[in-house]
XYZ file of C-alpha atoms in Angstrom:
705
model
C 137.106 97.853 192.677
C 135.734 97.880 189.134
C 133.209 95.157 188.563
C 133.135 92.933 185.517
C 129.741 94.398 184.694
C 131.303 97.821 184.194
C 134.183 96.601 182.019
C 132.289 94.198 179.759
C 131.494 95.896 176.426
C 127.838 96.333 175.589
C 126.398 94.169 172.815
C 126.753 96.284 169.635
C 123.582 97.854 168.279
C 124.573 97.085 164.699
C 124.987 93.393 165.569
C 121.321 93.030 166.497
C 119.607 90.798 163.948
C 116.168 91.731 162.659
C 113.785 93.817 164.817
C 113.777 96.517 162.146
C 110.942 98.599 163.583
C 112.525 98.601 167.038
C 115.906 99.697 165.754
C 114.321 102.430 163.640
C 112.288 103.748 166.583
C 115.359 103.855 168.815
C 117.445 105.578 166.136
C 114.760 108.224 165.600
C 114.840 109.018 169.313
C 118.610 109.263 169.144
C 118.228 111.775 166.301
C 115.419 113.705 168.049
C 114.910 113.020 171.776
C 111.816 115.256 171.561
C 110.028 112.321 169.871
C 109.346 111.113 173.404
C 110.783 107.642 173.863
C 109.810 104.118 172.887
C 107.622 101.395 174.357
C 108.723 97.940 173.230
C 106.069 95.228 173.447
C 106.933 91.608 172.828
C 107.229 88.078 174.041
C 110.020 87.038 176.356
C 113.428 86.178 174.920
C 113.327 88.522 171.927
C 116.362 90.658 172.898
C 114.262 93.738 173.681
C 116.539 94.739 176.546
C 119.705 94.023 174.557
C 118.708 96.420 171.788
C 117.660 99.153 174.205
C 120.865 98.962 176.259
C 122.949 99.076 173.076
C 121.402 102.437 172.182
C 123.278 104.333 174.905
C 126.636 103.735 173.182
C 125.351 105.523 170.066
C 124.092 108.650 171.830
C 126.301 111.759 171.615
C 128.196 112.767 174.741
C 126.898 115.677 176.827
C 128.732 118.590 178.458
C 128.072 118.955 182.195
C 129.305 121.250 184.953
C 132.020 119.475 186.921
C 130.875 118.404 190.354
C 127.151 118.879 189.669
C 125.256 115.766 190.659
C 122.318 116.806 188.472
C 124.120 117.063 185.106
C 123.488 120.788 184.597
C 124.395 122.065 181.133
C 127.187 124.679 181.244
C 125.387 126.926 178.749
C 122.070 126.873 180.637
C 122.388 125.577 184.209
C 119.212 124.882 186.155
C 118.586 127.967 188.364
C 116.928 125.749 190.977
C 119.600 123.053 191.024
C 120.197 121.781 194.581
C 123.958 121.930 193.914
C 123.726 125.535 192.656
C 124.283 128.324 192.203
C 127.029 127.265 189.837
C 130.096 129.378 189.338
C 131.951 129.505 186.064
C 134.281 126.596 186.276
C 135.410 123.346 184.779
C 133.271 121.609 182.187
C 133.499 117.928 181.496
C 132.226 115.783 178.651
C 130.334 112.723 179.793
C 128.795 109.802 177.884
C 125.006 109.775 177.798
C 123.803 107.800 180.788
C 121.510 104.796 180.577
C 119.754 104.555 183.942
C 117.701 101.455 184.695
C 114.685 101.631 187.009
C 114.053 98.291 188.726
C 110.404 97.262 188.995
C 110.716 96.857 192.762
C 112.469 100.184 193.384
C 111.370 102.313 196.321
C 110.082 105.847 195.985
C 113.242 107.222 197.603
C 115.389 105.319 195.124
C 113.499 106.900 192.228
C 113.153 110.526 193.317
C 115.872 110.766 195.966
C 115.921 110.865 199.760
C 115.941 113.668 202.311
C 117.696 113.230 205.653
C 114.751 114.170 207.872
C 116.774 113.839 211.070
C 119.242 116.531 209.892
C 116.411 118.658 208.523
C 114.701 118.694 211.942
C 117.800 119.111 214.097
C 120.046 121.264 211.886
C 117.640 122.874 209.442
C 119.634 121.788 206.388
C 118.461 120.080 203.219
C 120.618 116.988 203.022
C 119.459 115.448 199.741
C 120.650 112.234 198.123
C 119.723 112.251 194.406
C 117.688 109.390 192.965
C 117.414 107.745 189.573
C 115.489 110.652 188.049
C 118.449 112.919 188.756
C 120.869 110.374 187.291
C 118.743 110.115 184.140
C 118.563 113.879 183.498
C 119.744 114.547 179.918
C 120.040 110.796 179.402
C 117.930 107.659 179.029
C 115.633 106.196 181.683
C 115.037 102.524 180.926
C 112.277 100.549 182.637
C 112.259 96.824 181.971
C 108.833 95.225 182.554
C 107.350 98.702 182.813
C 103.830 97.260 182.963
C 104.675 95.705 186.350
C 105.771 99.024 187.861
C 103.887 99.968 191.036
C 101.237 102.650 190.654
C 102.941 105.177 192.943
C 106.146 104.957 190.864
C 104.094 105.373 187.694
C 102.568 108.544 189.154
C 106.024 109.943 189.908
C 107.213 109.140 186.371
C 104.140 110.834 184.892
C 104.738 113.968 186.951
C 108.418 114.150 186.006
C 107.721 113.483 182.319
C 105.022 116.174 182.236
C 106.941 118.904 184.115
C 110.539 118.068 183.221
C 111.358 118.260 186.924
C 111.196 116.114 190.053
C 109.860 117.351 193.387
C 110.712 115.655 196.675
C 108.716 116.717 199.705
C 108.925 115.421 203.244
C 106.924 117.166 205.966
C 107.329 120.663 204.560
C 110.934 120.211 203.426
C 111.098 120.212 199.628
C 113.747 119.870 196.928
C 113.303 120.363 193.184
C 115.646 119.489 190.341
C 115.418 119.186 186.561
C 114.554 115.729 185.207
C 114.284 115.592 181.423
C 115.013 112.177 180.011
C 114.303 109.820 177.157
C 111.868 107.215 178.487
C 112.292 103.700 177.089
C 110.250 100.787 178.403
C 109.939 97.117 177.563
C 107.067 94.815 178.467
C 105.583 91.409 177.840
C 101.821 91.884 177.196
C 101.158 88.421 178.651
C 102.022 89.843 182.078
C 99.477 92.653 181.950
C 98.825 95.975 180.270
C 100.097 99.441 181.008
C 98.090 102.283 182.532
C 96.709 104.513 179.728
C 98.269 107.648 181.230
C 101.776 106.193 181.081
C 101.111 104.498 177.746
C 100.411 107.872 176.176
C 103.712 109.270 177.500
C 105.703 106.998 175.206
C 106.204 108.704 171.873
C 106.477 105.513 169.801
C 105.588 101.877 170.249
C 106.792 98.761 168.448
C 105.852 95.106 168.581
C 108.671 92.557 168.460
C 108.570 88.804 168.031
C 111.127 86.105 167.401
C 111.766 85.465 163.730
C 110.347 82.293 162.191
C 113.046 82.286 159.502
C 115.658 79.576 160.248
C 118.527 81.553 158.671
C 117.817 84.601 160.817
C 117.544 82.504 163.967
C 120.886 80.878 163.117
C 122.460 84.333 162.779
C 121.081 85.361 166.184
C 122.505 82.291 167.893
C 125.913 82.548 166.200
C 126.362 86.187 167.145
C 125.232 85.677 170.695
C 127.591 82.750 171.213
C 130.450 84.755 169.727
C 129.714 87.679 172.044
C 129.485 85.489 175.143
C 132.782 83.793 174.284
C 134.708 87.055 173.755
C 132.722 90.266 174.419
C 135.684 92.579 173.767
C 136.664 90.834 170.542
C 133.068 90.745 169.295
C 132.630 94.451 170.041
C 135.866 95.178 168.201
C 134.627 93.329 165.136
C 131.608 95.649 164.994
C 133.423 98.852 165.993
C 133.580 100.216 162.451
C 129.840 99.753 161.905
C 129.125 101.346 165.281
C 131.285 104.370 164.436
C 129.587 104.816 161.082
C 126.130 104.650 162.617
C 127.161 107.046 165.369
C 128.371 109.477 162.726
C 125.134 109.201 160.805
C 123.135 109.983 163.950
C 125.279 113.077 164.515
C 124.750 114.185 160.903
C 120.981 113.710 161.184
C 120.937 115.710 164.421
C 122.775 118.532 162.707
C 120.340 118.471 159.766
C 117.206 118.243 161.919
C 116.727 122.011 162.567
C 116.686 122.642 158.810
C 113.938 120.109 158.058
C 110.708 121.739 156.864
C 107.307 120.345 157.842
C 105.051 121.604 155.060
C 101.352 122.366 155.253
C 100.422 119.293 153.216
C 102.301 116.942 155.557
C 100.831 118.674 158.580
C 97.311 118.282 157.173
C 97.957 114.588 156.616
C 99.143 114.227 160.208
C 96.071 115.967 161.606
C 93.711 114.028 159.327
C 95.310 110.707 160.263
C 95.000 111.348 164.001
C 91.387 112.412 163.543
C 90.569 109.390 161.375
C 91.872 106.975 164.007
C 90.086 108.900 166.807
C 93.095 109.230 169.077
C 92.594 111.211 172.275
C 94.126 114.632 172.799
C 96.758 116.382 170.706
C 99.913 114.584 171.837
C 99.637 112.115 168.934
C 99.694 114.949 166.369
C 102.781 116.484 167.982
C 104.600 113.166 168.243
C 103.802 112.303 164.617
C 105.118 115.682 163.481
C 108.372 115.244 165.403
C 108.760 111.667 164.188
C 108.173 112.550 160.554
C 110.723 115.359 160.837
C 113.262 112.974 162.387
C 112.605 110.463 159.600
C 113.376 113.096 156.980
C 116.601 114.069 158.748
C 117.560 110.406 159.054
C 117.114 110.044 155.284
C 119.263 113.136 154.683
C 116.394 115.316 153.435
C 115.169 118.738 154.495
C 111.497 118.221 153.641
C 108.898 115.820 155.043
C 107.249 113.517 152.519
C 104.105 111.407 152.633
C 106.236 108.320 153.259
C 107.546 109.928 156.438
C 104.032 110.684 157.644
C 102.965 107.107 156.962
C 105.925 105.640 158.837
C 105.359 108.064 161.711
C 101.732 106.954 161.986
C 102.729 103.279 162.154
C 105.054 104.033 165.062
C 103.132 106.705 166.973
C 99.465 105.688 166.780
C 98.963 101.954 167.517
C 99.077 102.354 171.304
C 96.957 105.511 171.247
C 93.925 104.192 169.418
C 93.037 101.536 172.012
C 89.782 102.186 173.799
C 90.037 99.419 176.370
C 92.606 96.746 177.340
C 90.871 94.152 175.138
C 91.534 96.057 171.920
C 94.396 94.666 169.871
C 97.084 97.289 169.158
C 97.803 98.138 165.567
C 96.506 100.183 162.658
C 94.399 99.408 159.624
C 96.982 100.240 156.958
C 94.401 100.364 154.169
C 92.524 103.033 156.089
C 95.816 104.848 156.700
C 96.635 104.841 152.988
C 93.156 106.109 152.085
C 93.463 108.951 154.577
C 96.903 109.978 153.327
C 95.712 109.883 149.732
C 92.584 111.913 150.490
C 94.481 114.646 152.302
C 97.641 114.490 150.232
C 98.811 117.208 147.915
C 102.059 118.904 147.100
C 103.124 121.990 148.998
C 104.237 124.946 146.971
C 107.422 126.660 147.922
C 108.024 124.814 151.168
C 111.116 122.981 150.144
C 113.122 125.904 148.783
C 116.469 125.173 147.252
C 116.755 122.018 149.304
C 113.984 120.228 147.389
C 115.308 117.020 145.815
C 115.452 116.685 142.073
C 112.794 114.402 140.514
C 115.399 111.967 139.276
C 118.320 112.844 141.477
C 121.262 110.673 142.368
C 119.527 109.347 145.482
C 117.707 106.761 143.460
C 114.137 108.041 143.332
C 111.865 111.075 143.347
C 111.912 111.204 147.170
C 115.638 111.608 147.431
C 115.480 108.997 150.152
C 116.675 105.934 148.315
C 114.603 102.850 147.570
C 113.144 102.724 151.071
C 111.678 106.209 151.148
C 109.831 107.387 154.212
C 112.989 108.063 156.127
C 114.448 104.590 155.733
C 118.241 104.551 155.354
C 119.527 104.342 151.769
C 120.863 100.954 150.796
C 122.545 101.391 147.445
C 125.899 103.073 147.900
C 126.642 106.771 147.691
C 127.577 109.107 150.520
C 124.421 108.146 152.454
C 124.980 104.426 152.297
C 123.462 102.692 155.310
C 125.870 101.834 158.070
C 123.807 98.825 159.070
C 124.971 95.430 157.820
C 122.838 93.856 155.074
C 121.101 91.449 157.435
C 120.184 94.332 159.752
C 118.813 96.778 157.168
C 115.508 98.419 157.981
C 112.431 97.122 156.162
C 110.669 98.577 153.146
C 107.518 100.234 154.375
C 105.406 98.699 151.659
C 106.446 95.213 152.790
C 105.138 95.592 156.333
C 102.087 93.473 156.931
C 99.010 95.128 158.357
C 98.090 93.893 161.823
C 95.206 91.515 161.820
C 92.121 92.909 163.531
C 90.170 90.174 165.285
C 86.581 89.793 164.098
C 83.950 91.386 166.266
C 82.257 88.934 168.607
C 79.008 87.580 167.344
C 76.070 89.215 169.063
C 73.201 87.047 170.324
C 70.796 88.439 167.759
C 73.228 87.509 164.980
C 72.989 83.801 165.604
C 72.196 81.953 162.440
C 70.430 79.050 164.141
C 68.757 78.813 167.551
C 70.531 76.605 170.057
C 68.529 73.967 171.910
C 67.958 74.570 175.616
C 69.456 72.232 178.148
C 67.612 69.395 179.769
C 65.991 69.966 183.168
C 68.787 68.002 184.820
C 71.380 70.416 183.478
C 72.806 68.256 180.678
C 72.842 69.435 177.099
C 72.453 67.441 173.973
C 76.083 68.118 173.068
C 78.857 70.653 173.087
C 77.930 73.968 171.523
C 80.199 76.407 169.763
C 81.391 79.489 171.567
C 79.165 82.565 171.409
C 80.197 86.187 171.628
C 79.834 88.336 174.714
C 77.471 91.248 175.132
C 78.951 94.702 175.560
C 80.844 95.139 178.852
C 79.454 97.523 181.459
C 80.607 99.271 184.627
C 80.301 96.904 187.577
C 79.960 97.421 191.284
C 83.139 97.193 193.256
C 83.507 93.834 194.999
C 85.884 94.018 197.961
C 87.602 91.510 200.191
C 86.585 92.211 203.826
C 89.122 93.152 206.472
C 92.440 94.960 206.164
C 95.142 93.464 203.972
C 98.825 94.172 203.351
C 99.150 93.246 199.697
C 100.511 95.071 196.677
C 99.198 98.554 195.970
C 96.002 98.522 193.952
C 92.471 99.886 193.913
C 90.189 97.227 195.295
C 90.296 96.295 198.992
C 91.358 98.184 202.108
C 94.983 97.575 203.087
C 97.981 98.985 204.920
C 100.072 100.560 202.200
C 102.933 103.013 201.739
C 100.447 105.535 200.334
C 97.017 106.652 201.400
C 95.507 108.371 204.420
C 97.451 108.377 207.672
C 95.819 106.313 210.414
C 98.581 106.199 213.053
C 102.292 106.057 213.773
C 104.862 103.418 214.671
C 108.589 102.940 215.106
C 110.188 102.331 211.707
C 111.222 98.818 210.783
C 114.460 99.320 208.868
C 114.720 102.484 206.753
C 112.369 105.319 207.655
C 109.392 105.553 205.352
C 106.908 108.416 205.560
C 107.722 110.504 208.645
C 104.927 111.148 211.145
C 106.042 114.593 212.269
C 103.798 115.147 215.286
C 104.507 111.683 216.698
C 108.259 112.257 216.248
C 108.111 115.597 218.065
C 106.054 114.064 220.870
C 108.621 111.280 221.267
C 111.569 113.713 221.355
C 110.005 116.494 223.487
C 110.324 114.879 226.944
C 114.093 114.408 226.504
C 115.145 117.915 225.432
C 116.424 119.053 228.849
C 118.317 115.808 229.453
C 119.921 116.124 226.019
C 121.141 119.639 226.819
C 119.108 121.510 224.250
C 120.314 125.115 224.137
C 119.425 126.431 220.694
C 116.289 126.649 218.602
C 116.729 123.293 216.948
C 115.050 120.178 218.306
C 117.501 117.531 219.550
C 116.289 114.440 217.711
C 117.685 110.938 218.083
C 117.108 107.962 215.894
C 114.847 106.355 218.517
C 112.527 109.373 218.364
C 111.620 108.931 214.711
C 108.126 107.656 213.953
C 106.792 106.687 210.584
C 103.214 107.094 209.434
C 100.915 104.100 209.234
C 98.807 104.588 206.143
C 95.712 102.948 204.780
C 95.045 102.692 201.074
C 93.862 99.962 198.751
C 95.439 96.787 197.473
C 95.146 94.653 194.378
C 93.712 91.185 194.855
C 93.735 87.854 193.093
C 90.306 87.608 191.470
C 89.670 83.980 190.544
C 86.703 83.416 188.246
C 84.965 80.030 188.310
C 82.590 79.994 185.334
C 79.852 77.430 184.712
C 80.024 76.390 181.046
C 77.677 73.420 181.319
C 74.487 72.659 179.423
C 72.323 74.510 181.919
C 74.099 77.703 180.832
C 74.221 76.817 177.149
C 71.291 78.899 175.923
C 72.932 81.328 173.518
C 71.246 84.417 174.921
C 72.116 83.576 178.498
C 75.725 82.601 177.818
C 76.286 85.842 175.915
C 75.049 87.775 178.942
C 77.259 85.709 181.252
C 80.319 86.322 179.094
C 79.488 90.017 178.995
C 79.305 90.077 182.797
C 82.637 88.259 183.201
C 84.218 90.546 180.577
C 82.977 93.528 182.607
C 84.501 92.075 185.762
C 87.760 91.480 183.905
C 87.819 95.127 182.838
C 87.140 96.140 186.439
C 90.019 93.909 187.596
C 92.347 95.588 185.075
C 91.401 99.033 186.352
C 91.922 97.965 189.968
C 95.355 96.388 189.285
C 94.342 92.845 190.202
C 95.704 89.512 189.124
C 93.075 87.316 187.536
C 92.571 83.623 186.912
C 89.854 81.671 185.081
C 88.469 78.198 185.826
C 85.671 76.681 183.751
C 83.686 73.556 184.515
C 81.434 71.441 182.325
C 80.996 67.810 181.275
C 82.961 65.683 183.717
C 85.537 68.075 185.149
C 87.024 71.524 185.563
C 89.814 73.227 183.611
C 92.212 75.990 184.597
C 91.663 78.003 181.431
C 93.952 80.810 182.576
C 96.500 80.513 185.396
C 96.655 83.626 187.621
C 98.143 86.473 185.631
C 98.030 90.244 185.300
C 96.976 90.022 181.646
C 93.268 90.654 181.294
C 93.742 90.389 177.527
C 94.533 86.706 177.970
C 91.458 86.276 180.160
C 89.227 87.921 177.561
C 90.672 85.709 174.822
C 90.022 82.517 176.811
C 86.502 83.659 177.601
C 85.713 84.398 173.967
C 86.692 80.861 172.934
C 84.773 79.146 175.729
C 82.380 76.433 174.431
C 79.436 75.157 176.464
C 77.590 71.896 176.978
C 77.457 68.779 179.106
C 76.674 68.260 182.761
C 77.447 70.591 185.672
C 80.365 69.359 187.819
C 80.122 72.278 190.272
C 82.138 70.475 192.926
C 85.026 69.962 190.501
C 85.124 73.663 189.717
C 85.216 74.599 193.411
C 87.862 71.992 194.241
C 90.026 73.208 191.374
C 89.658 76.744 192.725
C 90.753 75.531 196.166
C 93.891 73.981 194.682
C 94.765 77.077 192.631
C 94.348 79.351 195.654
C 96.481 77.042 197.784
C 99.352 77.263 195.306
C 98.997 81.042 194.895
C 98.961 81.485 198.666
C 102.382 79.848 198.835
C 103.692 82.096 196.043
C 102.364 85.357 197.465
C 100.777 85.128 200.888
C 100.094 88.869 201.063
C 97.801 88.962 198.006
C 94.331 88.112 199.232
C 91.962 86.210 196.914
C 88.430 87.017 195.830
C 86.508 84.042 194.430
C 83.835 84.916 191.859
C 81.614 81.952 190.957
C 79.427 82.538 187.893
C 76.692 79.899 187.825
C 72.992 79.181 188.182
C 73.841 76.956 191.141
C 72.910 73.611 189.615
C 75.097 70.553 190.256
C 74.769 67.376 188.196
C 76.909 64.421 187.227
C 78.662 61.898 189.427
C 77.496 60.478 192.757
C 75.737 62.953 195.085
C 76.696 66.048 193.076
C 74.828 68.472 195.345
C 76.379 67.085 198.522
C 79.871 67.152 197.035
C 79.417 70.739 195.841
C 78.305 71.835 199.325
C 81.277 70.066 200.880
C 83.701 71.789 198.460
C 82.106 75.164 199.219
C 82.533 74.661 202.963
C 86.193 73.765 202.375
C 86.763 77.159 200.751
C 84.768 78.954 203.444
C 86.768 77.256 206.168
C 89.951 78.883 204.849
C 88.387 82.329 204.936
C 88.194 82.809 201.163
C 86.044 85.838 200.318
C 83.451 84.773 197.760
C 80.697 86.193 195.624
C 78.279 84.123 193.548
C 76.926 85.754 190.387
C 73.490 84.168 190.015
C 72.789 83.421 186.346
C 69.451 81.641 186.876
C 66.843 82.708 184.336
C 63.161 82.116 183.773
C 59.953 82.832 185.709
C 60.539 79.998 188.185
C 63.717 80.376 190.249
C 65.093 77.628 192.450
C 67.503 79.855 194.400
C 70.354 77.351 194.100
C 72.986 80.066 193.640
C 71.885 81.659 196.903
C 72.306 78.327 198.707
C 75.789 77.990 197.247
C 76.666 81.494 198.492
C 75.555 80.530 202.000
C 77.756 77.443 201.937
C 80.663 79.634 200.776
C 79.784 82.153 203.508
C 79.809 84.759 200.794
C 77.372 86.950 198.893
C 74.967 86.216 196.050
C 74.301 88.832 193.403
C 72.276 88.641 190.191
C 73.515 89.716 186.786
C 71.273 92.780 186.955
C 72.548 93.708 190.421
C 76.117 93.513 189.185
C 75.658 96.700 187.198
C 76.664 99.992 188.792
C 73.714 101.883 187.335
C 72.773 104.025 190.317
C 74.626 106.113 192.865
C 73.588 103.798 195.698
C 75.029 100.822 193.843
C 78.494 102.198 193.096
C 80.133 100.253 195.934
C 79.285 96.788 197.199
C 81.510 95.119 199.756
C 81.701 91.374 199.893
C 80.665 90.828 203.478
C 81.434 87.426 204.884
C 78.139 85.849 205.858
C 79.380 83.851 208.852
C 75.985 82.734 210.078
C 75.487 79.054 210.777
C 73.794 77.169 207.985
């Protein structure tokens, strides 16, 4: 039976309102798939997925060998295709596939599955193709790509690098071609993407909902019209879709004749060097993008405008040095670099060079937009996009705002008064900047968990070293070959074994039990009271927490941030995968007032209780950053100790980062750690400066007080 999902027309690409950079990036990949795909970053509800899915209808159809499950091209079939060798036979034309990879997909669903039982008993490779095979010569779309599990990211990286997918199970291996256009969407609020995968995306664009009322009205009207009658709405836009499809085909045909001159190539190299991007992939992607822009504009030479546009699309995600850097480019610096290394090529354009005042409306021959933007003023190259969907003028794009560098302690204009001995400050003090982050020791949760794959604490995972075997629960995971053979061996005579093959039954199969590492929920409870308000000390504290946030990002943790000062505690950042959000909250954190330590601990207890109900498998690690003082309210010290014992009683792994300063130390943070049955560590000890300090496990101190 055909489902409604399969018969409902896709939302037309040309009906998408706004999002000019996104539509341009997708069109350039349609013209030249070698550009390398698109990463779309933006807030929820901005139609990122709608635009990406609409692209597949514009892609040219592909010829495939009939009956080949791996979409082999008739002119050049894959010699290692599992369905080969192919005989000369029927050829069929097939629309370009858009294959979606769910975030929670299994490894077998992505790369394919081998029937191990048949491989052992019959010696045959019974292979069921996965999504990588389906996406070959098409589009692989990953929604919420930043939430993809690490082991799936590794498989994507391997396939993208080699153009092939390898499936291996206990010595039985299958290989097939897997070349695809990778398109991903993500909401940065939910966490960042691993740098290795980030670099695999050729282009990146930022999208946000328009603040213009007229444009928002157009979005709503079109969406309501589509929902009411999808077929009728698609029919209304069919002419525009056909025109745009034809223009893509024309640009593809022109692409091989586009010349990338020495001057443009020098500008590309100089731009990548000026923005200190890693490796050479950025140069290659910029060159391919600039060439596609020229073909899209109907030209055979690459101009400075193309190089500029290519830089704006290909470099923002490659210049980030850590997850706290804001993506984007300094456009003034870009213009200076292009001007410095600009210069006309001689003899590179040949007879195809545009006339200075040709009919295309300007010296570029690219219309008023230049830089590869579609012409907008009539003529044979008139844009097929409706007026409200035209691509933007490059010169109108606003440069991304770079946040000011945090104020260093030595830059303070006026000294801040120290707190009173009781921990209260004279008043609230403005936020100070953090010191430079540093590499921290690894803080682990004791025991063996079963949470999501990560890089912090020991856990039973689908990947890692094999520690044993067990009967599979549901579908067979990783086969434990020796345990399977041992289970089947005693029954061979009773099963009438006569040949060389092993007679294996389903009950004989054993899967490997593996131990790897998991990601945890790292909940920071930060003392922002008057006792911490000295500018120098608070800068060091913020630097330490920033370092721990960076460590949590690298170890694939969720993080949360609670601050306490004055009369209560505040959940500054609910548990999230976005360390950027945590860094932003930390930077804005003011200090002052009394030290309601008990309130901070009780708020942490409540947050962990709620998170435990949401995801019981993700174990928490509580990091309390304080000097250990407790003031304000009746019996503040007693209440703080009682709150600490409440957390300890539920088995919460804890570490106290002791921020006490001065020649006389009271050791209050150490007492708090004992009540929490956790570990105390100073700011200096937090640094991983020596080989012996690279790993520190949070051992539960379960001794009686």
